[in-house]
XYZ file of C-alpha atoms in Angstrom:
553
model
C -0.069 -0.025 0.125
C 1.203 3.568 -0.881
C 0.818 6.914 0.841
C -3.019 8.108 -0.026
C -3.138 10.186 -2.934
C -6.039 12.452 -4.261
C -6.664 9.889 -6.753
C -7.328 7.213 -4.242
C -9.099 9.627 -1.803
C -11.771 10.268 -4.667
C -12.669 6.879 -4.157
C -13.899 7.049 -0.494
C -16.652 8.750 1.305
C -17.812 12.136 0.112
C -15.167 12.629 -2.507
C -16.894 9.999 -4.616
C -19.398 12.445 -5.709
C -16.545 15.191 -6.313
C -15.933 16.255 -9.878
C -12.270 17.399 -10.654
C -12.749 20.588 -12.788
C -9.214 21.853 -13.097
C -5.602 20.625 -12.344
C -5.774 17.225 -13.356
C -2.031 16.642 -13.470
C -1.851 16.909 -9.653
C -4.211 13.847 -8.991
C -1.025 11.865 -7.778
C -0.560 14.542 -5.037
C 0.013 13.048 -1.789
C -2.502 13.686 1.241
C -1.223 13.438 4.630
C -3.878 15.716 6.211
C -7.280 17.697 5.475
C -8.720 20.679 6.765
C -11.522 23.138 6.525
C -10.805 26.817 5.558
C -13.294 29.620 6.295
C -11.153 32.642 6.850
C -10.732 35.806 4.697
C -6.958 35.703 4.877
C -5.751 31.920 4.538
C -1.959 32.566 4.930
C -0.705 31.094 7.926
C -3.482 28.526 7.835
C -2.179 26.378 4.876
C 0.467 23.221 5.123
C 2.082 20.675 2.755
C 0.275 18.000 1.517
C -3.037 18.984 2.488
C -6.568 18.565 1.262
C -8.338 22.159 1.754
C -12.019 21.992 1.738
C -14.176 25.180 1.840
C -17.220 26.904 0.756
C -15.176 30.276 -0.082
C -17.719 31.993 2.011
C -15.045 34.448 3.412
C -14.111 35.440 -0.039
C -17.286 35.028 -1.944
C -17.196 38.518 -3.156
C -13.444 39.104 -3.685
C -12.154 37.331 -6.770
C -8.751 38.422 -5.942
C -8.859 36.329 -2.697
C -10.203 33.391 -3.987
C -7.341 33.202 -6.484
C -4.819 33.870 -3.456
C -5.855 30.728 -1.678
C -4.401 28.726 -4.850
C -1.245 30.664 -4.697
C -0.695 30.353 -0.902
C -1.508 26.539 -1.345
C 1.065 26.524 -4.225
C 4.062 28.058 -2.114
C 3.548 25.802 0.768
C 2.860 22.885 -1.269
C -0.570 21.945 -0.492
C -2.045 18.939 -2.330
C -5.944 20.015 -3.493
C -8.653 22.565 -3.080
C -12.072 21.007 -2.560
C -14.945 23.884 -2.917
C -18.724 23.707 -2.669
C -19.153 26.293 -5.369
C -22.947 26.075 -5.523
C -23.444 27.359 -2.000
C -21.979 30.909 -2.393
C -20.218 31.390 -5.800
C -22.852 29.708 -7.805
C -20.253 28.311 -10.604
C -16.692 27.581 -10.769
C -14.890 31.051 -11.499
C -12.881 30.693 -14.850
C -9.995 32.197 -13.205
C -9.715 29.648 -10.481
C -9.629 26.875 -13.224
C -7.074 28.494 -15.098
C -4.798 29.195 -12.156
C -5.260 25.639 -10.642
C -4.154 24.207 -14.047
C -1.242 26.422 -14.255
C -0.290 25.404 -10.536
C -1.168 21.867 -10.990
C -3.501 21.999 -7.951
C -6.475 20.003 -8.136
C -9.708 21.991 -8.193
C -12.542 19.816 -6.896
C -16.269 20.869 -7.113
C -18.081 19.312 -4.266
C -22.313 18.960 -4.380
C -23.895 21.189 -2.024
C -25.659 18.129 -0.184
C -22.495 16.547 0.822
C -21.301 17.592 4.337
C -17.812 18.225 5.205
C -17.834 15.315 7.680
C -18.672 13.131 4.879
C -15.339 14.176 3.300
C -13.013 14.780 6.217
C -13.818 11.931 8.330
C -13.153 9.153 5.515
C -9.951 10.964 4.488
C -8.411 10.999 8.033
C -9.701 7.628 8.799
C -7.653 6.238 5.590
C -4.591 8.544 6.540
C -4.536 7.239 10.037
C -4.843 3.571 8.719
C -2.115 4.052 6.365
C 0.155 5.647 8.984
C -0.781 2.587 11.404
C -0.035 0.065 8.757
C 3.261 1.962 8.108
C 4.111 1.654 11.770
C 3.195 -1.997 12.089
C 5.154 -2.969 8.807
C 8.446 -1.012 10.257
C 8.091 -2.666 13.456
C 8.227 -6.135 11.691
C 10.828 -4.935 9.238
C 12.912 -3.697 12.204
C 12.341 -7.227 14.089
C 13.498 -9.179 11.156
C 16.552 -7.063 10.618
C 17.379 -7.453 14.067
C 17.333 -11.241 13.987
C 19.607 -10.785 10.909
C 22.081 -8.503 12.946
C 21.779 -10.963 15.792
C 22.273 -14.184 13.621
C 25.473 -14.851 11.193
C 25.325 -11.221 9.670
C 26.806 -10.512 6.385
C 26.002 -8.241 3.265
C 24.762 -11.211 1.186
C 21.755 -11.990 4.272
C 21.129 -8.197 4.270
C 20.646 -8.165 0.486
C 18.763 -11.546 0.572
C 16.339 -10.491 3.297
C 15.609 -6.969 1.583
C 14.841 -8.642 -1.727
C 12.557 -11.149 0.179
C 10.882 -8.133 1.903
C 10.342 -5.739 -0.952
C 10.120 -8.282 -3.816
C 12.743 -6.787 -5.824
C 16.008 -7.574 -7.055
C 18.557 -5.961 -4.596
C 22.423 -5.307 -4.808
C 24.859 -3.763 -2.549
C 27.850 -2.010 -3.858
C 30.900 -0.367 -2.816
C 31.596 3.278 -3.505
C 32.807 2.380 -6.902
C 29.877 0.406 -7.823
C 31.390 -2.791 -7.692
C 28.839 -5.472 -6.438
C 29.450 -6.898 -2.899
C 26.038 -8.980 -2.731
C 23.207 -9.404 -4.521
C 19.747 -11.101 -4.427
C 16.575 -11.624 -6.300
C 15.105 -13.606 -9.084
C 17.197 -12.753 -11.929
C 20.293 -12.383 -9.376
C 21.773 -9.614 -11.618
C 24.418 -12.315 -13.278
C 25.827 -9.319 -15.561
C 25.626 -5.783 -15.305
C 27.629 -2.556 -16.225
C 27.647 1.114 -14.982
C 28.498 3.981 -16.915
C 31.192 6.023 -15.364
C 29.253 9.351 -15.603
C 26.639 7.929 -13.482
C 29.420 6.646 -10.745
C 30.591 10.214 -10.709
C 27.207 11.701 -10.359
C 26.447 9.184 -7.477
C 29.505 10.070 -5.747
C 28.527 13.848 -5.399
C 25.128 13.491 -3.997
C 23.820 12.071 -0.717
C 20.203 11.683 -2.091
C 18.835 8.838 -3.945
C 19.298 8.916 -7.620
C 17.982 6.674 -10.484
C 20.649 4.933 -12.716
C 20.587 2.938 -15.925
C 22.069 -0.265 -15.752
C 22.916 -2.590 -18.724
C 23.117 -6.332 -18.803
C 23.623 -8.657 -21.684
C 20.156 -8.569 -22.969
C 17.903 -5.771 -21.766
C 18.087 -2.580 -19.901
C 17.110 -2.475 -16.158
C 16.610 0.683 -14.269
C 17.838 0.799 -10.470
C 17.343 3.073 -7.729
C 20.337 3.840 -5.515
C 20.687 4.765 -1.920
C 23.911 5.824 -0.471
C 25.422 4.088 2.468
C 26.789 7.101 4.411
C 28.654 6.924 7.982
C 29.798 9.880 9.804
C 29.942 11.905 6.376
C 31.855 9.058 4.748
C 30.622 6.933 1.965
C 30.649 3.400 2.055
C 28.740 2.356 -0.799
C 25.246 2.035 -2.288
C 22.034 -0.149 -1.746
C 20.624 -0.485 -5.448
C 17.082 -1.754 -5.847
C 15.354 -2.715 -9.438
C 12.365 -0.604 -10.200
C 11.105 -2.274 -13.000
C 8.045 -1.948 -10.716
C 7.686 1.049 -8.639
C 8.810 1.236 -5.089
C 6.008 2.260 -2.281
C 6.341 3.915 0.794
C 6.251 0.509 2.799
C 9.382 -0.567 0.435
C 11.327 2.486 1.260
C 10.705 1.691 5.209
C 12.491 -1.659 4.497
C 15.352 0.080 2.351
C 16.126 2.515 5.247
C 16.295 -0.240 7.716
C 18.598 -2.389 5.178
C 20.921 0.789 4.832
C 21.455 1.165 8.452
C 22.174 -2.678 8.789
C 24.468 -2.695 5.929
C 26.425 0.399 7.325
C 26.906 -1.419 10.391
C 27.936 -4.568 8.310
C 30.520 -2.566 6.292
C 31.960 -0.568 8.973
C 32.434 -4.240 11.186
C 33.925 -5.868 7.930
C 36.372 -2.824 7.709
C 37.321 -2.906 11.246
C 38.134 -6.851 10.639
C 39.957 -5.961 7.441
C 42.192 -3.374 9.201
C 43.343 -5.772 11.833
C 43.985 -8.357 9.076
C 46.095 -5.782 7.288
C 48.003 -5.414 10.542
C 48.745 -8.826 10.741
C 49.641 -9.087 7.115
C 51.961 -6.035 7.239
C 53.952 -7.849 10.525
C 54.063 -11.129 8.640
C 55.546 -9.286 5.768
C 58.097 -7.504 7.740
C 59.196 -10.664 9.252
C 59.635 -12.607 6.074
C 61.425 -9.848 4.192
C 63.965 -9.174 7.465
C 64.697 -12.739 7.688
C 63.327 -13.003 11.011
C 61.669 -16.613 10.455
C 64.083 -19.385 11.459
C 62.131 -22.172 9.863
C 59.880 -22.944 7.133
C 57.058 -24.273 9.256
C 56.640 -21.367 11.365
C 56.415 -19.033 8.512
C 53.940 -21.362 6.839
C 51.802 -21.745 9.991
C 51.697 -17.863 10.328
C 50.518 -17.259 6.853
C 47.905 -19.934 6.814
C 46.206 -18.203 10.013
C 45.598 -15.395 7.604
C 44.410 -17.866 4.559
C 47.761 -17.076 2.877
C 49.897 -20.172 1.163
C 53.506 -20.344 1.666
C 53.818 -24.059 1.249
C 54.843 -23.936 -2.226
C 57.102 -21.851 -4.694
C 56.478 -18.000 -4.491
C 57.237 -14.882 -6.348
C 57.784 -11.528 -5.024
C 56.058 -8.562 -7.119
C 56.517 -4.915 -6.030
C 54.699 -2.158 -7.459
C 56.352 1.271 -6.913
C 55.146 4.545 -7.244
C 57.262 6.651 -9.722
C 58.791 9.978 -8.572
C 56.746 10.062 -5.464
C 58.559 12.790 -3.633
C 57.474 14.811 -6.747
C 53.987 13.797 -6.403
C 53.957 15.250 -2.659
C 55.602 18.564 -3.817
C 52.799 19.044 -6.141
C 50.052 18.752 -3.771
C 48.290 21.497 -1.794
C 48.517 21.903 1.921
C 46.702 18.669 2.475
C 49.380 16.583 0.837
C 49.681 14.212 3.792
C 45.807 13.169 3.412
C 46.248 13.076 -0.328
C 49.153 10.888 -0.079
C 47.381 8.334 2.071
C 44.567 8.261 -0.299
C 46.894 7.688 -3.310
C 48.367 4.548 -1.378
C 45.160 3.372 -0.183
C 43.621 3.545 -3.892
C 46.866 1.790 -5.103
C 46.681 -1.069 -2.684
C 43.015 -1.278 -3.673
C 43.904 -1.444 -7.454
C 46.292 -3.981 -6.792
C 44.394 -6.281 -4.658
C 41.603 -6.293 -7.300
C 43.796 -7.169 -9.888
C 45.515 -10.042 -7.755
C 42.204 -11.446 -6.512
C 40.876 -12.009 -10.199
C 43.710 -14.740 -10.509
C 42.220 -16.150 -7.606
C 45.653 -16.311 -5.586
C 45.708 -16.618 -1.820
C 48.533 -13.735 -2.043
C 49.856 -11.568 0.685
C 49.294 -7.801 -0.574
C 50.767 -5.234 1.837
C 51.071 -1.434 1.345
C 54.764 -0.671 2.543
C 55.959 3.013 2.102
C 54.898 4.094 -1.318
C 54.992 0.583 -2.831
C 52.549 -2.055 -2.787
C 54.126 -5.609 -2.081
C 52.705 -8.843 -3.330
C 53.566 -12.421 -2.362
C 51.911 -14.946 -4.450
C 52.195 -18.488 -5.733
C 54.446 -19.147 -8.676
C 51.789 -21.318 -10.244
C 47.785 -21.499 -10.007
C 48.366 -25.338 -9.915
C 49.277 -27.722 -7.269
C 52.649 -28.493 -8.889
C 55.858 -27.639 -7.097
C 57.839 -27.258 -10.349
C 56.192 -24.068 -12.014
C 56.106 -23.958 -15.853
C 58.399 -21.075 -16.327
C 57.046 -19.759 -19.434
C 53.380 -20.113 -18.332
C 54.378 -18.455 -15.081
C 55.946 -15.337 -16.736
C 52.953 -14.943 -18.961
C 50.673 -14.777 -16.121
C 52.705 -12.543 -14.136
C 53.258 -10.306 -17.159
C 49.114 -10.099 -17.727
C 49.039 -9.103 -13.861
C 51.577 -6.341 -13.815
C 50.023 -4.750 -16.965
C 46.447 -4.919 -15.726
C 47.836 -3.144 -12.785
C 49.371 -0.372 -14.715
C 46.399 -0.144 -16.733
C 44.007 0.545 -13.664
C 46.506 2.796 -12.317
C 46.588 4.968 -15.511
C 42.647 4.742 -15.498
C 42.088 5.622 -11.963
C 44.853 7.790 -10.794
C 45.725 11.018 -12.529
C 49.552 12.037 -13.130
C 50.786 8.581 -11.517
C 52.947 6.021 -13.216
C 54.206 2.997 -11.450
C 57.350 0.543 -12.050
C 56.718 -2.993 -11.167
C 59.576 -5.582 -10.495
C 59.282 -9.204 -10.136
C 61.725 -11.660 -8.596
C 63.019 -14.979 -9.558
C 61.203 -17.989 -7.638
C 61.337 -18.482 -3.849
C 61.243 -22.366 -3.289
C 61.111 -21.868 0.365
C 59.591 -19.062 2.394
C 62.999 -18.659 4.142
C 64.231 -17.318 0.538
C 61.616 -14.494 0.559
C 64.012 -11.840 1.928
C 66.796 -12.264 -0.751
C 63.872 -12.097 -3.383
C 62.584 -8.907 -1.940
C 65.835 -7.286 -2.061
C 66.058 -8.655 -5.696
C 63.013 -6.912 -6.812
C 64.236 -3.625 -5.097
C 66.931 -4.026 -7.211
C 65.383 -4.774 -10.377
C 63.301 -1.455 -10.005
C 66.332 0.663 -9.340
C 68.318 -0.454 -12.500
C 65.333 -0.549 -15.083
C 64.419 3.029 -13.813
C 68.164 3.840 -14.823
C 68.056 1.657 -18.064
C 64.739 2.110 -19.451
C 63.040 4.993 -17.478
C 59.949 5.064 -15.267
C 56.843 3.021 -15.821
C 58.209 -0.106 -16.840
C 57.593 -3.844 -15.959
C 60.690 -6.154 -15.583
C 61.646 -9.438 -14.074
C 65.065 -10.423 -12.345
C 66.226 -12.618 -15.037
C 65.980 -9.594 -17.566
C 68.338 -7.403 -15.260
C 70.664 -9.913 -13.457
C 73.308 -9.334 -15.951
C 73.214 -5.528 -15.050
C 73.240 -6.327 -11.355
C 76.017 -8.353 -11.700
C 77.906 -5.739 -13.996
C 77.164 -2.853 -11.678
C 78.881 -4.559 -8.602
C 82.263 -4.941 -10.743
C 82.809 -0.862 -10.403
C 86.321 -0.068 -12.267
C 86.915 -3.753 -13.657
C 83.805 -3.021 -15.824
C 84.719 -0.184 -17.263
C 88.156 -1.419 -18.173
C 86.654 -4.390 -19.792
C 84.261 -1.965 -21.981
C 87.145 0.067 -22.843
C 89.350 -3.000 -23.953
C 86.362 -4.608 -25.783
C 84.332 -1.721 -27.335
C 86.151 1.462 -26.749
C 87.484 1.758 -30.092
C 84.411 1.692 -31.952
C 82.555 4.104 -29.253
C 84.518 7.203 -29.939
C 83.541 10.427 -31.190
C 85.833 10.573 -34.392
C 84.437 7.296 -35.628
C 82.150 7.996 -38.706
C 78.605 6.820 -38.225
C 79.373 5.591 -34.735
C 75.816 5.199 -33.429
C 74.746 3.333 -36.881
C 77.755 0.825 -36.314
C 77.188 -0.027 -32.787
C 73.356 -0.511 -33.374
C 74.038 -2.674 -36.216
C 76.369 -4.675 -33.949
C 73.682 -4.645 -30.980
C 70.986 -5.967 -33.596
C 73.523 -8.491 -35.063
C 74.561 -9.923 -31.378
C 70.855 -9.966 -30.368
C 70.263 -12.145 -33.785
C 72.770 -14.300 -32.534
C 74.907 -13.654 -35.891
C 72.095 -14.488 -38.160
C 72.935 -12.187 -41.115
C 69.470 -12.644 -42.983
C 67.214 -11.669 -39.600
C 69.705 -8.535 -38.903
C 69.320 -7.027 -42.130
C 65.420 -7.371 -42.063
C 65.237 -5.841 -38.551
C 67.515 -2.905 -39.641
C 65.583 -2.560 -42.867
C 68.889 -2.703 -44.867
C 70.415 -4.854 -47.968
C 72.538 -7.608 -46.811
C 75.409 -6.091 -48.749
C 75.163 -3.031 -46.709
C 75.245 -5.217 -43.607
C 78.348 -7.038 -44.468
C 79.989 -3.617 -45.313
C 79.050 -2.457 -41.616
C 79.986 -5.511 -39.924
C 83.786 -5.524 -41.744
C 83.946 -1.854 -40.661
C 83.249 -2.911 -36.975
C 85.693 -5.686 -37.329
C 88.344 -3.740 -38.969
C 88.165 -0.914 -35.969
C 87.861 -3.385 -33.082
C 90.389 -5.945 -34.528
C 87.909 -8.698 -33.780
C 86.758 -11.701 -35.610
C 82.776 -11.388 -35.326
C 82.397 -14.966 -36.466
C 83.813 -16.453 -33.307
C 81.167 -17.253 -30.571
C 83.446 -16.016 -27.713
C 84.180 -12.727 -29.220
C 80.343 -12.270 -29.707
C 79.673 -12.913 -26.276
C 82.438 -10.611 -25.005
C 81.193 -7.711 -27.173
C 77.310 -8.599 -25.997
C 78.555 -8.161 -22.684
C 80.544 -4.829 -23.245
C 77.020 -3.292 -24.881
C 75.283 -4.219 -21.416
C 78.044 -2.293 -19.695
C 77.971 0.785 -21.940
C 73.944 1.086 -21.296
C 74.912 0.966 -17.581
C 77.534 3.521 -17.890
C 75.320 5.767 -19.997
C 72.613 5.950 -17.232
C 75.311 6.826 -14.462
C 76.804 9.623 -16.359
C-alpha cells in the first residue's frame, strides 16, 4: 500500500461524488492531512500535502482573494482544493480553473448536499490507517533486521532479506559500484555502469536513479547511499521495473542501516588483518623466521599459502616525492589516499587470479607475495608463469592509468623462491630490479629479475667493468668514428640475432650487402672476428656495460 493520493481519496466517502474541474495533472499528489478553511486571509493556515475543503464564504465577493488561496497553497505545497461552489459562488470561476491548471493543483467541485464530515472523516481515517500500517510494517521489518543482525550476519544476508521483504532484485555495492552482495529472481548475473553515473552518485547524498545494462536488456535501479559519519561506504541498489512504495522505502532504510553496520564491522576486521599481514611481511623480508614451518603456519592463519614456490612482485610509485611536492597543504591526506587507492587496485587485480596472496602497502609501494603457479605442482612452468605475471603487471598499470591521474608505477618481479626463508633475498632482488630498470629504461616499466640480473652483476664490478668495456668496445665508441651510432646499433642487433645476417638485415631494414659492409668496418675498427662465439659474447657483455655507464653519467 502507498501513501494516500488524491486519486485514491476520490474513491472514498463524500469525495466519490466530487468532480475534478481543473488541475488534473496533480491527481497523484499525496494527502497527509485534511482541513476546513473559512477565513478571509488563508496565509498561515495552510500546510504541505493538505486537502483544503471550503465554501469560499469568507471570500465570496473577492475574486482576488479566491485566487490567493491557490497561490498560497502552491507556495506551501498543499495537495488539492475542494470547494462547494454552488452554496455561495454559484459556478466555478474561470480564473480559478485557469490558475489551478497552471499550478497543477487539483480543483474539486463538491455537491452542496455533501457535508464536510462526509469528506474529512473518511479521508482522515484512511490517512490514519495508512500510518498505522506503516508503523506496523516498520516494526516487522525492524524485528526481522534485528534477527539478521544477531545471527550470522553478512552483506549477502542483508541483500537477501531486503529482496524478500520488497520483492525486488537488490544489490549492495561499494563506493565504486562494485557488487559486494546481490539477491533476487534474476540475481543480476551481468551488469555494467556508466562512469558518468558513478561520478554523479559520488557527488550526491540523495537517492538517485540510474540505468544499468546487462547482456540482453535494460534495467533501471534506484541507488541509496550508505553513509557513516560523512563517509560514503557504498550503495543499496534496488531494481525498479515495478515502482517502489512507501512501505518498500521503510524496508530499504532499515537495510541501509544494517548494511552500514556490517560494512563498518567488516572494515574493522579488514584493518586488523592488514596489520597482521604487514607484520608477516616485515618478518619475511627481514629474515626473522628461523624455520619454514613457522612461516607457513603464520601465513595459513591469515589464509595465505606459503607452502609452495612463491614470487615477489613490487608495485612502486614513480617519483613519489615529486607527487608530494605538487600537492596542496593537505598533501599528507592526499598521499595517504593515493596509497590506499593503489593497494586497492593491486588487490583487485590479484584477486582476479584467485591467488591466496599476501598484498601489503609498504611506504610508497605495494608488495605482493604470491604462488609461482596456479596449479598444485611444486615445479612451476616458467613460460606460463612469466606470461601470467606479465598479464597481472599490465592489468595493474592499466588500472592505475585509468583511476590515478598523473601517476605511473614501475613493477618488478623476482625469481622463484622455493622456500619462505628465501623471500628476504627475493625482496631485495625486486628492489634492485626497479632501481636498475628505472636507470636503463625509465619510469613506468615492467621487469623480471632474469631480465636485469646481468646488469646487477656488472654494476657490482665497478672499475673493472669500465676497463672491460674500454678494452672490448672502446675503439668503436669514440666521437671521431664516422657513423659511430649506426655501427653500434648494427652490432647490437647482430648480436641479438645471434649472428644471423638475414634476420639482422631484415630488422635493420637494410640490404645484406650493406650489413656485410658495416660488419666488416666493425671488425676492422675493433680488430676482432665476429664469427667467433666468444668474441660475440664479449661484445654483447660490453654493450650491457655501455648501457649502465650511460645512465650513470
